[in-house]
PDB file with SEQRES, HELIX, SHEET and CRYST1 records, atoms N, CA, C and O in Angstrom:
SEQRES   1 A   73  UNK UNK UNK UNK UNK UNK UNK UNK UNK UNK UNK UNK UNK          
SEQRES   2 A   73  UNK UNK UNK UNK UNK UNK UNK UNK UNK UNK UNK UNK UNK          
SEQRES   3 A   73  UNK UNK UNK UNK UNK UNK UNK UNK UNK UNK UNK UNK UNK          
SEQRES   4 A   73  UNK UNK UNK UNK UNK UNK UNK UNK UNK UNK UNK UNK UNK          
SEQRES   5 A   73  UNK UNK UNK UNK UNK UNK UNK UNK UNK UNK UNK UNK UNK          
SEQRES   6 A   73  UNK UNK UNK UNK UNK UNK UNK UNK                              
HELIX    1 AA1 UNK A    3  UNK A   13  1                                  11    
HELIX    2 AA2 UNK A   17  UNK A   25  1                                   9    
HELIX    3 AA3 UNK A   35  UNK A   37  5                                   3    
HELIX    4 AA4 UNK A   40  UNK A   46  1                                   7    
HELIX    5 AA5 UNK A   50  UNK A   58  1                                   9    
CRYST1    1.000    1.000    1.000  90.00  90.00  90.00 P 1           1          
ATOM      1  N   UNK A   1     -29.079 -10.963 -26.109  1.00  0.00           N  
ATOM      2  CA  UNK A   1     -28.617 -10.254 -27.376  1.00  0.00           C  
ATOM      3  C   UNK A   1     -26.939 -10.250 -27.024  1.00  0.00           C  
ATOM      4  O   UNK A   1     -26.461 -10.484 -25.913  1.00  0.00           O  
ATOM      5  N   UNK A   2     -26.268  -9.962 -28.116  1.00  0.00           N  
ATOM      6  CA  UNK A   2     -24.797  -9.660 -28.382  1.00  0.00           C  
ATOM      7  C   UNK A   2     -24.171  -9.047 -27.614  1.00  0.00           C  
ATOM      8  O   UNK A   2     -24.802  -8.005 -27.792  1.00  0.00           O  
ATOM      9  N   UNK A   3     -23.514  -8.803 -26.951  1.00  0.00           N  
ATOM     10  CA  UNK A   3     -22.602  -7.697 -25.898  1.00  0.00           C  
ATOM     11  C   UNK A   3     -21.959  -6.808 -26.805  1.00  0.00           C  
ATOM     12  O   UNK A   3     -21.659  -5.699 -26.363  1.00  0.00           O  
ATOM     13  N   UNK A   4     -21.705  -7.064 -27.917  1.00  0.00           N  
ATOM     14  CA  UNK A   4     -20.782  -6.148 -28.997  1.00  0.00           C  
ATOM     15  C   UNK A   4     -22.010  -5.165 -29.143  1.00  0.00           C  
ATOM     16  O   UNK A   4     -21.896  -3.963 -28.903  1.00  0.00           O  
ATOM     17  N   UNK A   5     -23.299  -5.804 -29.589  1.00  0.00           N  
ATOM     18  CA  UNK A   5     -24.694  -4.765 -30.024  1.00  0.00           C  
ATOM     19  C   UNK A   5     -24.812  -3.694 -29.081  1.00  0.00           C  
ATOM     20  O   UNK A   5     -24.985  -2.490 -29.267  1.00  0.00           O  
ATOM     21  N   UNK A   6     -24.668  -4.445 -27.908  1.00  0.00           N  
ATOM     22  CA  UNK A   6     -24.909  -3.205 -26.684  1.00  0.00           C  
ATOM     23  C   UNK A   6     -23.985  -2.134 -26.580  1.00  0.00           C  
ATOM     24  O   UNK A   6     -24.367  -0.991 -26.326  1.00  0.00           O  
ATOM     25  N   UNK A   7     -22.600  -2.474 -26.788  1.00  0.00           N  
ATOM     26  CA  UNK A   7     -21.380  -1.810 -26.378  1.00  0.00           C  
ATOM     27  C   UNK A   7     -21.209  -0.799 -28.012  1.00  0.00           C  
ATOM     28  O   UNK A   7     -20.407   0.134 -28.011  1.00  0.00           O  
ATOM     29  N   UNK A   8     -22.064  -1.126 -29.359  1.00  0.00           N  
ATOM     30  CA  UNK A   8     -22.056  -0.317 -30.236  1.00  0.00           C  
ATOM     31  C   UNK A   8     -23.144   0.880 -30.201  1.00  0.00           C  
ATOM     32  O   UNK A   8     -22.974   2.040 -30.576  1.00  0.00           O  
ATOM     33  N   UNK A   9     -24.613   0.137 -29.507  1.00  0.00           N  
ATOM     34  CA  UNK A   9     -25.314   1.154 -29.425  1.00  0.00           C  
ATOM     35  C   UNK A   9     -25.036   2.413 -28.161  1.00  0.00           C  
ATOM     36  O   UNK A   9     -25.446   3.571 -28.081  1.00  0.00           O  
ATOM     37  N   UNK A  10     -24.447   1.862 -27.559  1.00  0.00           N  
ATOM     38  CA  UNK A  10     -23.987   2.757 -26.453  1.00  0.00           C  
ATOM     39  C   UNK A  10     -22.796   3.938 -27.076  1.00  0.00           C  
ATOM     40  O   UNK A  10     -22.778   5.167 -27.002  1.00  0.00           O  
ATOM     41  N   UNK A  11     -22.103   3.217 -27.536  1.00  0.00           N  
ATOM     42  CA  UNK A  11     -21.031   4.352 -28.509  1.00  0.00           C  
ATOM     43  C   UNK A  11     -21.387   5.183 -29.233  1.00  0.00           C  
ATOM     44  O   UNK A  11     -20.981   6.346 -29.253  1.00  0.00           O  
ATOM     45  N   UNK A  12     -22.283   4.638 -30.000  1.00  0.00           N  
ATOM     46  CA  UNK A  12     -23.282   5.563 -31.004  1.00  0.00           C  
ATOM     47  C   UNK A  12     -24.205   6.575 -30.223  1.00  0.00           C  
ATOM     48  O   UNK A  12     -24.330   7.724 -30.649  1.00  0.00           O  
ATOM     49  N   UNK A  13     -24.808   6.182 -29.159  1.00  0.00           N  
ATOM     50  CA  UNK A  13     -25.261   6.914 -28.502  1.00  0.00           C  
ATOM     51  C   UNK A  13     -24.913   8.107 -27.611  1.00  0.00           C  
ATOM     52  O   UNK A  13     -25.640   8.949 -27.084  1.00  0.00           O  
ATOM     53  N   UNK A  14     -23.631   7.938 -27.596  1.00  0.00           N  
ATOM     54  CA  UNK A  14     -22.895   8.897 -27.004  1.00  0.00           C  
ATOM     55  C   UNK A  14     -22.203  10.032 -27.942  1.00  0.00           C  
ATOM     56  O   UNK A  14     -21.633  11.031 -27.501  1.00  0.00           O  
ATOM     57  N   UNK A  15     -22.347   9.719 -29.229  1.00  0.00           N  
ATOM     58  CA  UNK A  15     -21.613   9.781 -30.379  1.00  0.00           C  
ATOM     59  C   UNK A  15     -19.876   9.810 -30.638  1.00  0.00           C  
ATOM     60  O   UNK A  15     -19.064  10.499 -31.256  1.00  0.00           O  
ATOM     61  N   UNK A  16     -19.883   8.689 -29.814  1.00  0.00           N  
ATOM     62  CA  UNK A  16     -18.222   8.345 -30.247  1.00  0.00           C  
ATOM     63  C   UNK A  16     -18.095   7.308 -31.236  1.00  0.00           C  
ATOM     64  O   UNK A  16     -18.065   6.081 -31.144  1.00  0.00           O  
ATOM     65  N   UNK A  17     -18.014   8.295 -32.437  1.00  0.00           N  
ATOM     66  CA  UNK A  17     -17.737   7.917 -33.780  1.00  0.00           C  
ATOM     67  C   UNK A  17     -16.336   6.809 -33.849  1.00  0.00           C  
ATOM     68  O   UNK A  17     -16.533   5.721 -34.391  1.00  0.00           O  
ATOM     69  N   UNK A  18     -15.254   7.046 -33.417  1.00  0.00           N  
ATOM     70  CA  UNK A  18     -14.078   6.166 -33.550  1.00  0.00           C  
ATOM     71  C   UNK A  18     -14.267   4.876 -32.637  1.00  0.00           C  
ATOM     72  O   UNK A  18     -13.516   3.917 -32.820  1.00  0.00           O  
ATOM     73  N   UNK A  19     -15.175   4.835 -31.737  1.00  0.00           N  
ATOM     74  CA  UNK A  19     -15.516   3.376 -31.177  1.00  0.00           C  
ATOM     75  C   UNK A  19     -16.557   2.580 -31.634  1.00  0.00           C  
ATOM     76  O   UNK A  19     -16.651   1.353 -31.583  1.00  0.00           O  
ATOM     77  N   UNK A  20     -17.479   3.558 -32.173  1.00  0.00           N  
ATOM     78  CA  UNK A  20     -18.461   2.817 -33.172  1.00  0.00           C  
ATOM     79  C   UNK A  20     -17.445   1.802 -34.380  1.00  0.00           C  
ATOM     80  O   UNK A  20     -17.407   0.574 -34.461  1.00  0.00           O  
ATOM     81  N   UNK A  21     -16.563   3.022 -35.367  1.00  0.00           N  
ATOM     82  CA  UNK A  21     -15.516   2.313 -36.383  1.00  0.00           C  
ATOM     83  C   UNK A  21     -15.014   1.154 -35.752  1.00  0.00           C  
ATOM     84  O   UNK A  21     -15.167   0.059 -36.294  1.00  0.00           O  
ATOM     85  N   UNK A  22     -14.260   1.302 -34.345  1.00  0.00           N  
ATOM     86  CA  UNK A  22     -13.453   0.096 -33.955  1.00  0.00           C  
ATOM     87  C   UNK A  22     -14.336  -1.220 -33.271  1.00  0.00           C  
ATOM     88  O   UNK A  22     -14.036  -2.414 -33.258  1.00  0.00           O  
ATOM     89  N   UNK A  23     -15.206  -0.716 -32.867  1.00  0.00           N  
ATOM     90  CA  UNK A  23     -16.308  -2.022 -32.528  1.00  0.00           C  
ATOM     91  C   UNK A  23     -16.993  -2.893 -33.869  1.00  0.00           C  
ATOM     92  O   UNK A  23     -17.220  -4.100 -33.795  1.00  0.00           O  
ATOM     93  N   UNK A  24     -17.302  -2.001 -35.198  1.00  0.00           N  
ATOM     94  CA  UNK A  24     -17.391  -2.636 -36.105  1.00  0.00           C  
ATOM     95  C   UNK A  24     -16.414  -3.432 -36.847  1.00  0.00           C  
ATOM     96  O   UNK A  24     -16.757  -4.425 -37.490  1.00  0.00           O  
ATOM     97  N   UNK A  25     -15.364  -3.077 -36.784  1.00  0.00           N  
ATOM     98  CA  UNK A  25     -14.241  -3.351 -37.465  1.00  0.00           C  
ATOM     99  C   UNK A  25     -13.711  -4.747 -36.581  1.00  0.00           C  
ATOM    100  O   UNK A  25     -13.147  -5.647 -37.203  1.00  0.00           O  
ATOM    101  N   UNK A  26     -13.916  -4.854 -35.195  1.00  0.00           N  
ATOM    102  CA  UNK A  26     -13.918  -6.022 -34.551  1.00  0.00           C  
ATOM    103  C   UNK A  26     -14.872  -6.905 -34.272  1.00  0.00           C  
ATOM    104  O   UNK A  26     -14.696  -7.807 -33.453  1.00  0.00           O  
ATOM    105  N   UNK A  27     -16.346  -6.673 -35.148  1.00  0.00           N  
ATOM    106  CA  UNK A  27     -16.895  -7.557 -35.422  1.00  0.00           C  
ATOM    107  C   UNK A  27     -18.253  -7.581 -34.908  1.00  0.00           C  
ATOM    108  O   UNK A  27     -19.005  -8.554 -34.853  1.00  0.00           O  
ATOM    109  N   UNK A  28     -18.522  -6.103 -34.452  1.00  0.00           N  
ATOM    110  CA  UNK A  28     -19.861  -5.760 -33.825  1.00  0.00           C  
ATOM    111  C   UNK A  28     -20.793  -5.354 -34.985  1.00  0.00           C  
ATOM    112  O   UNK A  28     -20.493  -4.384 -35.681  1.00  0.00           O  
ATOM    113  N   UNK A  29     -22.055  -6.155 -35.244  1.00  0.00           N  
ATOM    114  CA  UNK A  29     -22.989  -6.051 -36.283  1.00  0.00           C  
ATOM    115  C   UNK A  29     -23.890  -4.430 -36.241  1.00  0.00           C  
ATOM    116  O   UNK A  29     -24.694  -4.118 -35.363  1.00  0.00           O  
ATOM    117  N   UNK A  30     -23.555  -3.706 -37.238  1.00  0.00           N  
ATOM    118  CA  UNK A  30     -24.105  -2.594 -36.707  1.00  0.00           C  
ATOM    119  C   UNK A  30     -25.808  -2.455 -37.530  1.00  0.00           C  
ATOM    120  O   UNK A  30     -26.321  -1.398 -37.897  1.00  0.00           O  
ATOM    121  N   UNK A  31     -26.463  -3.967 -37.664  1.00  0.00           N  
ATOM    122  CA  UNK A  31     -27.752  -4.141 -37.745  1.00  0.00           C  
ATOM    123  C   UNK A  31     -28.217  -5.383 -36.808  1.00  0.00           C  
ATOM    124  O   UNK A  31     -29.160  -6.135 -37.053  1.00  0.00           O  
ATOM    125  N   UNK A  32     -27.447  -5.430 -35.803  1.00  0.00           N  
ATOM    126  CA  UNK A  32     -27.670  -6.324 -34.930  1.00  0.00           C  
ATOM    127  C   UNK A  32     -28.656  -6.024 -33.866  1.00  0.00           C  
ATOM    128  O   UNK A  32     -28.692  -4.876 -33.424  1.00  0.00           O  
ATOM    129  N   UNK A  33     -29.422  -6.886 -33.428  1.00  0.00           N  
ATOM    130  CA  UNK A  33     -30.760  -6.702 -32.447  1.00  0.00           C  
ATOM    131  C   UNK A  33     -30.661  -6.447 -31.195  1.00  0.00           C  
ATOM    132  O   UNK A  33     -30.152  -7.454 -30.702  1.00  0.00           O  
ATOM    133  N   UNK A  34     -30.852  -5.687 -30.393  1.00  0.00           N  
ATOM    134  CA  UNK A  34     -30.635  -5.701 -28.882  1.00  0.00           C  
ATOM    135  C   UNK A  34     -31.928  -6.279 -28.038  1.00  0.00           C  
ATOM    136  O   UNK A  34     -32.604  -7.248 -28.384  1.00  0.00           O  
ATOM    137  N   UNK A  35     -32.087  -5.642 -27.098  1.00  0.00           N  
ATOM    138  CA  UNK A  35     -33.308  -5.986 -26.334  1.00  0.00           C  
ATOM    139  C   UNK A  35     -34.561  -5.271 -26.951  1.00  0.00           C  
ATOM    140  O   UNK A  35     -34.411  -4.105 -27.318  1.00  0.00           O  
ATOM    141  N   UNK A  36     -35.553  -5.759 -27.068  1.00  0.00           N  
ATOM    142  CA  UNK A  36     -36.835  -5.385 -27.818  1.00  0.00           C  
ATOM    143  C   UNK A  36     -36.660  -5.350 -29.235  1.00  0.00           C  
ATOM    144  O   UNK A  36     -37.496  -4.755 -29.915  1.00  0.00           O  
ATOM    145  N   UNK A  37     -35.672  -5.916 -29.770  1.00  0.00           N  
ATOM    146  CA  UNK A  37     -35.307  -5.638 -31.163  1.00  0.00           C  
ATOM    147  C   UNK A  37     -34.986  -4.595 -31.799  1.00  0.00           C  
ATOM    148  O   UNK A  37     -35.246  -4.320 -32.970  1.00  0.00           O  
ATOM    149  N   UNK A  38     -34.203  -3.777 -30.754  1.00  0.00           N  
ATOM    150  CA  UNK A  38     -34.037  -2.238 -31.234  1.00  0.00           C  
ATOM    151  C   UNK A  38     -32.348  -2.390 -32.021  1.00  0.00           C  
ATOM    152  O   UNK A  38     -31.424  -3.147 -31.725  1.00  0.00           O  
ATOM    153  N   UNK A  39     -32.432  -1.512 -32.920  1.00  0.00           N  
ATOM    154  CA  UNK A  39     -31.231  -1.863 -33.645  1.00  0.00           C  
ATOM    155  C   UNK A  39     -30.114  -0.740 -33.261  1.00  0.00           C  
ATOM    156  O   UNK A  39     -30.785   0.289 -33.193  1.00  0.00           O  
ATOM    157  N   UNK A  40     -28.697  -0.381 -32.962  1.00  0.00           N  
ATOM    158  CA  UNK A  40     -27.853   0.907 -32.607  1.00  0.00           C  
ATOM    159  C   UNK A  40     -28.624   1.900 -33.334  1.00  0.00           C  
ATOM    160  O   UNK A  40     -29.062   2.852 -32.688  1.00  0.00           O  
ATOM    161  N   UNK A  41     -28.866   1.820 -34.621  1.00  0.00           N  
ATOM    162  CA  UNK A  41     -29.355   3.038 -34.954  1.00  0.00           C  
ATOM    163  C   UNK A  41     -30.454   3.755 -34.603  1.00  0.00           C  
ATOM    164  O   UNK A  41     -30.473   4.985 -34.590  1.00  0.00           O  
ATOM    165  N   UNK A  42     -31.563   2.910 -34.258  1.00  0.00           N  
ATOM    166  CA  UNK A  42     -32.586   3.683 -33.616  1.00  0.00           C  
ATOM    167  C   UNK A  42     -32.082   3.997 -31.963  1.00  0.00           C  
ATOM    168  O   UNK A  42     -32.604   4.865 -31.263  1.00  0.00           O  
ATOM    169  N   UNK A  43     -31.328   3.392 -31.667  1.00  0.00           N  
ATOM    170  CA  UNK A  43     -30.767   3.884 -29.854  1.00  0.00           C  
ATOM    171  C   UNK A  43     -30.314   5.338 -30.390  1.00  0.00           C  
ATOM    172  O   UNK A  43     -30.957   6.309 -29.992  1.00  0.00           O  
ATOM    173  N   UNK A  44     -29.145   5.544 -31.350  1.00  0.00           N  
ATOM    174  CA  UNK A  44     -28.447   6.612 -31.413  1.00  0.00           C  
ATOM    175  C   UNK A  44     -29.706   7.929 -31.802  1.00  0.00           C  
ATOM    176  O   UNK A  44     -29.769   8.982 -31.168  1.00  0.00           O  
ATOM    177  N   UNK A  45     -30.554   7.597 -32.870  1.00  0.00           N  
ATOM    178  CA  UNK A  45     -31.946   8.305 -33.052  1.00  0.00           C  
ATOM    179  C   UNK A  45     -32.463   8.495 -32.011  1.00  0.00           C  
ATOM    180  O   UNK A  45     -32.935   9.631 -31.976  1.00  0.00           O  
ATOM    181  N   UNK A  46     -32.631   7.898 -31.046  1.00  0.00           N  
ATOM    182  CA  UNK A  46     -33.262   8.321 -29.840  1.00  0.00           C  
ATOM    183  C   UNK A  46     -32.642   9.162 -28.951  1.00  0.00           C  
ATOM    184  O   UNK A  46     -33.261   9.704 -28.035  1.00  0.00           O  
ATOM    185  N   UNK A  47     -31.147   9.356 -29.203  1.00  0.00           N  
ATOM    186  CA  UNK A  47     -30.323  10.199 -28.495  1.00  0.00           C  
ATOM    187  C   UNK A  47     -29.989  11.252 -29.202  1.00  0.00           C  
ATOM    188  O   UNK A  47     -29.014  11.857 -28.756  1.00  0.00           O  
ATOM    189  N   UNK A  48     -30.444  11.654 -30.107  1.00  0.00           N  
ATOM    190  CA  UNK A  48     -30.228  12.411 -31.273  1.00  0.00           C  
ATOM    191  C   UNK A  48     -28.129  12.690 -31.440  1.00  0.00           C  
ATOM    192  O   UNK A  48     -27.468  13.728 -31.479  1.00  0.00           O  
ATOM    193  N   UNK A  49     -27.872  11.774 -31.473  1.00  0.00           N  
ATOM    194  CA  UNK A  49     -26.523  11.766 -31.667  1.00  0.00           C  
ATOM    195  C   UNK A  49     -26.083  11.750 -33.227  1.00  0.00           C  
ATOM    196  O   UNK A  49     -25.681  10.738 -33.800  1.00  0.00           O  
ATOM    197  N   UNK A  50     -26.179  12.642 -33.644  1.00  0.00           N  
ATOM    198  CA  UNK A  50     -25.528  12.841 -35.293  1.00  0.00           C  
ATOM    199  C   UNK A  50     -24.318  11.843 -35.488  1.00  0.00           C  
ATOM    200  O   UNK A  50     -24.267  10.863 -36.230  1.00  0.00           O  
ATOM    201  N   UNK A  51     -23.445  12.298 -34.711  1.00  0.00           N  
ATOM    202  CA  UNK A  51     -22.233  11.599 -35.076  1.00  0.00           C  
ATOM    203  C   UNK A  51     -22.154  10.038 -34.695  1.00  0.00           C  
ATOM    204  O   UNK A  51     -21.375   9.204 -35.158  1.00  0.00           O  
ATOM    205  N   UNK A  52     -23.119   9.866 -33.774  1.00  0.00           N  
ATOM    206  CA  UNK A  52     -23.058   8.152 -33.728  1.00  0.00           C  
ATOM    207  C   UNK A  52     -24.011   7.713 -34.963  1.00  0.00           C  
ATOM    208  O   UNK A  52     -23.705   6.694 -35.583  1.00  0.00           O  
ATOM    209  N   UNK A  53     -25.032   8.373 -35.294  1.00  0.00           N  
ATOM    210  CA  UNK A  53     -25.788   7.893 -36.595  1.00  0.00           C  
ATOM    211  C   UNK A  53     -24.912   7.689 -38.068  1.00  0.00           C  
ATOM    212  O   UNK A  53     -24.869   6.715 -38.818  1.00  0.00           O  
ATOM    213  N   UNK A  54     -24.214   9.075 -38.157  1.00  0.00           N  
ATOM    214  CA  UNK A  54     -23.415   9.066 -39.504  1.00  0.00           C  
ATOM    215  C   UNK A  54     -22.533   7.815 -39.447  1.00  0.00           C  
ATOM    216  O   UNK A  54     -22.490   6.962 -40.333  1.00  0.00           O  
ATOM    217  N   UNK A  55     -21.682   7.799 -38.060  1.00  0.00           N  
ATOM    218  CA  UNK A  55     -20.631   6.522 -38.227  1.00  0.00           C  
ATOM    219  C   UNK A  55     -21.398   5.151 -38.289  1.00  0.00           C  
ATOM    220  O   UNK A  55     -20.869   4.258 -38.952  1.00  0.00           O  
ATOM    221  N   UNK A  56     -22.600   4.896 -37.659  1.00  0.00           N  
ATOM    222  CA  UNK A  56     -23.325   3.791 -37.995  1.00  0.00           C  
ATOM    223  C   UNK A  56     -23.671   3.524 -39.573  1.00  0.00           C  
ATOM    224  O   UNK A  56     -23.369   2.569 -40.288  1.00  0.00           O  
ATOM    225  N   UNK A  57     -24.268   4.482 -39.802  1.00  0.00           N  
ATOM    226  CA  UNK A  57     -24.830   4.820 -41.576  1.00  0.00           C  
ATOM    227  C   UNK A  57     -23.237   4.097 -42.283  1.00  0.00           C  
ATOM    228  O   UNK A  57     -23.151   3.067 -42.952  1.00  0.00           O  
ATOM    229  N   UNK A  58     -22.229   4.933 -41.910  1.00  0.00           N  
ATOM    230  CA  UNK A  58     -21.185   4.794 -42.644  1.00  0.00           C  
ATOM    231  C   UNK A  58     -20.398   3.401 -42.447  1.00  0.00           C  
ATOM    232  O   UNK A  58     -19.508   3.063 -43.227  1.00  0.00           O  
ATOM    233  N   UNK A  59     -20.805   2.599 -41.317  1.00  0.00           N  
ATOM    234  CA  UNK A  59     -20.563   1.379 -41.421  1.00  0.00           C  
ATOM    235  C   UNK A  59     -21.712   0.221 -41.958  1.00  0.00           C  
ATOM    236  O   UNK A  59     -21.566  -0.964 -41.656  1.00  0.00           O  
ATOM    237  N   UNK A  60     -22.553   0.564 -42.562  1.00  0.00           N  
ATOM    238  CA  UNK A  60     -23.447  -0.161 -43.046  1.00  0.00           C  
ATOM    239  C   UNK A  60     -24.809  -0.358 -42.423  1.00  0.00           C  
ATOM    240  O   UNK A  60     -25.632  -1.185 -42.813  1.00  0.00           O  
ATOM    241  N   UNK A  61     -24.931   0.292 -41.644  1.00  0.00           N  
ATOM    242  CA  UNK A  61     -26.210   0.135 -40.845  1.00  0.00           C  
ATOM    243  C   UNK A  61     -27.565   0.688 -41.828  1.00  0.00           C  
ATOM    244  O   UNK A  61     -27.607   1.615 -42.637  1.00  0.00           O  
ATOM    245  N   UNK A  62     -28.591  -0.254 -41.411  1.00  0.00           N  
ATOM    246  CA  UNK A  62     -29.710  -0.140 -42.328  1.00  0.00           C  
ATOM    247  C   UNK A  62     -30.632   0.524 -41.900  1.00  0.00           C  
ATOM    248  O   UNK A  62     -31.210  -0.051 -40.978  1.00  0.00           O  
ATOM    249  N   UNK A  63     -31.274   2.054 -42.305  1.00  0.00           N  
ATOM    250  CA  UNK A  63     -32.067   2.385 -41.622  1.00  0.00           C  
ATOM    251  C   UNK A  63     -33.397   2.385 -42.035  1.00  0.00           C  
ATOM    252  O   UNK A  63     -34.279   3.204 -41.774  1.00  0.00           O  
ATOM    253  N   UNK A  64     -33.444   1.272 -42.776  1.00  0.00           N  
ATOM    254  CA  UNK A  64     -35.046   0.706 -42.901  1.00  0.00           C  
ATOM    255  C   UNK A  64     -35.283  -0.277 -42.174  1.00  0.00           C  
ATOM    256  O   UNK A  64     -36.377  -0.773 -42.442  1.00  0.00           O  
ATOM    257  N   UNK A  65     -34.450  -1.050 -40.938  1.00  0.00           N  
ATOM    258  CA  UNK A  65     -34.833  -2.164 -40.233  1.00  0.00           C  
ATOM    259  C   UNK A  65     -35.784  -1.789 -39.464  1.00  0.00           C  
ATOM    260  O   UNK A  65     -35.775  -0.563 -39.352  1.00  0.00           O  
ATOM    261  N   UNK A  66     -36.874  -2.451 -38.689  1.00  0.00           N  
ATOM    262  CA  UNK A  66     -37.759  -2.078 -37.741  1.00  0.00           C  
ATOM    263  C   UNK A  66     -37.553  -2.980 -36.512  1.00  0.00           C  
ATOM    264  O   UNK A  66     -37.178  -4.152 -36.483  1.00  0.00           O  
ATOM    265  N   UNK A  67     -37.910  -2.100 -35.436  1.00  0.00           N  
ATOM    266  CA  UNK A  67     -38.153  -2.967 -34.137  1.00  0.00           C  
ATOM    267  C   UNK A  67     -39.269  -3.746 -33.822  1.00  0.00           C  
ATOM    268  O   UNK A  67     -40.168  -3.604 -34.651  1.00  0.00           O  
ATOM    269  N   UNK A  68     -39.445  -4.273 -33.203  1.00  0.00           N  
ATOM    270  CA  UNK A  68     -40.764  -5.209 -32.738  1.00  0.00           C  
ATOM    271  C   UNK A  68     -42.030  -4.578 -32.793  1.00  0.00           C  
ATOM    272  O   UNK A  68     -43.095  -5.196 -32.799  1.00  0.00           O  
ATOM    273  N   UNK A  69     -41.917  -3.375 -32.833  1.00  0.00           N  
ATOM    274  CA  UNK A  69     -43.359  -2.492 -32.828  1.00  0.00           C  
ATOM    275  C   UNK A  69     -43.341  -1.895 -34.211  1.00  0.00           C  
ATOM    276  O   UNK A  69     -44.068  -0.944 -34.497  1.00  0.00           O  
ATOM    277  N   UNK A  70     -42.441  -2.498 -35.142  1.00  0.00           N  
ATOM    278  CA  UNK A  70     -42.217  -1.863 -36.528  1.00  0.00           C  
ATOM    279  C   UNK A  70     -42.239  -0.525 -36.802  1.00  0.00           C  
ATOM    280  O   UNK A  70     -42.974   0.117 -37.553  1.00  0.00           O  
ATOM    281  N   UNK A  71     -41.184  -0.130 -35.979  1.00  0.00           N  
ATOM    282  CA  UNK A  71     -40.593   1.380 -35.669  1.00  0.00           C  
ATOM    283  C   UNK A  71     -39.451   1.039 -36.834  1.00  0.00           C  
ATOM    284  O   UNK A  71     -38.866  -0.043 -36.884  1.00  0.00           O  
ATOM    285  N   UNK A  72     -39.257   2.011 -37.655  1.00  0.00           N  
ATOM    286  CA  UNK A  72     -37.738   2.331 -38.323  1.00  0.00           C  
ATOM    287  C   UNK A  72     -36.925   3.437 -37.410  1.00  0.00           C  
ATOM    288  O   UNK A  72     -37.625   3.934 -36.527  1.00  0.00           O  
ATOM    289  N   UNK A  73     -35.637   3.880 -37.473  1.00  0.00           N  
ATOM    290  CA  UNK A  73     -34.779   4.752 -37.103  1.00  0.00           C  
ATOM    291  C   UNK A  73     -35.460   5.938 -37.172  1.00  0.00           C  
ATOM    292  O   UNK A  73     -34.897   6.992 -36.872  1.00  0.00           O  
TER     293      UNK A  73                                                      
END                                                                             
């Protein structure tokens, strides 16, 4: 997976909205897939990170994307 996707998921998971915005502006894909097909939005949801979730949605994350198991965020 793209290391930018991991950085984006980690920033979103800890609720760092400014970092989410910076990473997306630098080319990170808010719909990029990490290990097991997990997208950053699912990662942030799993950590109950409201600020990260909002930042990803504002950056264009698609809440309808599924992981390998067919789960959405």
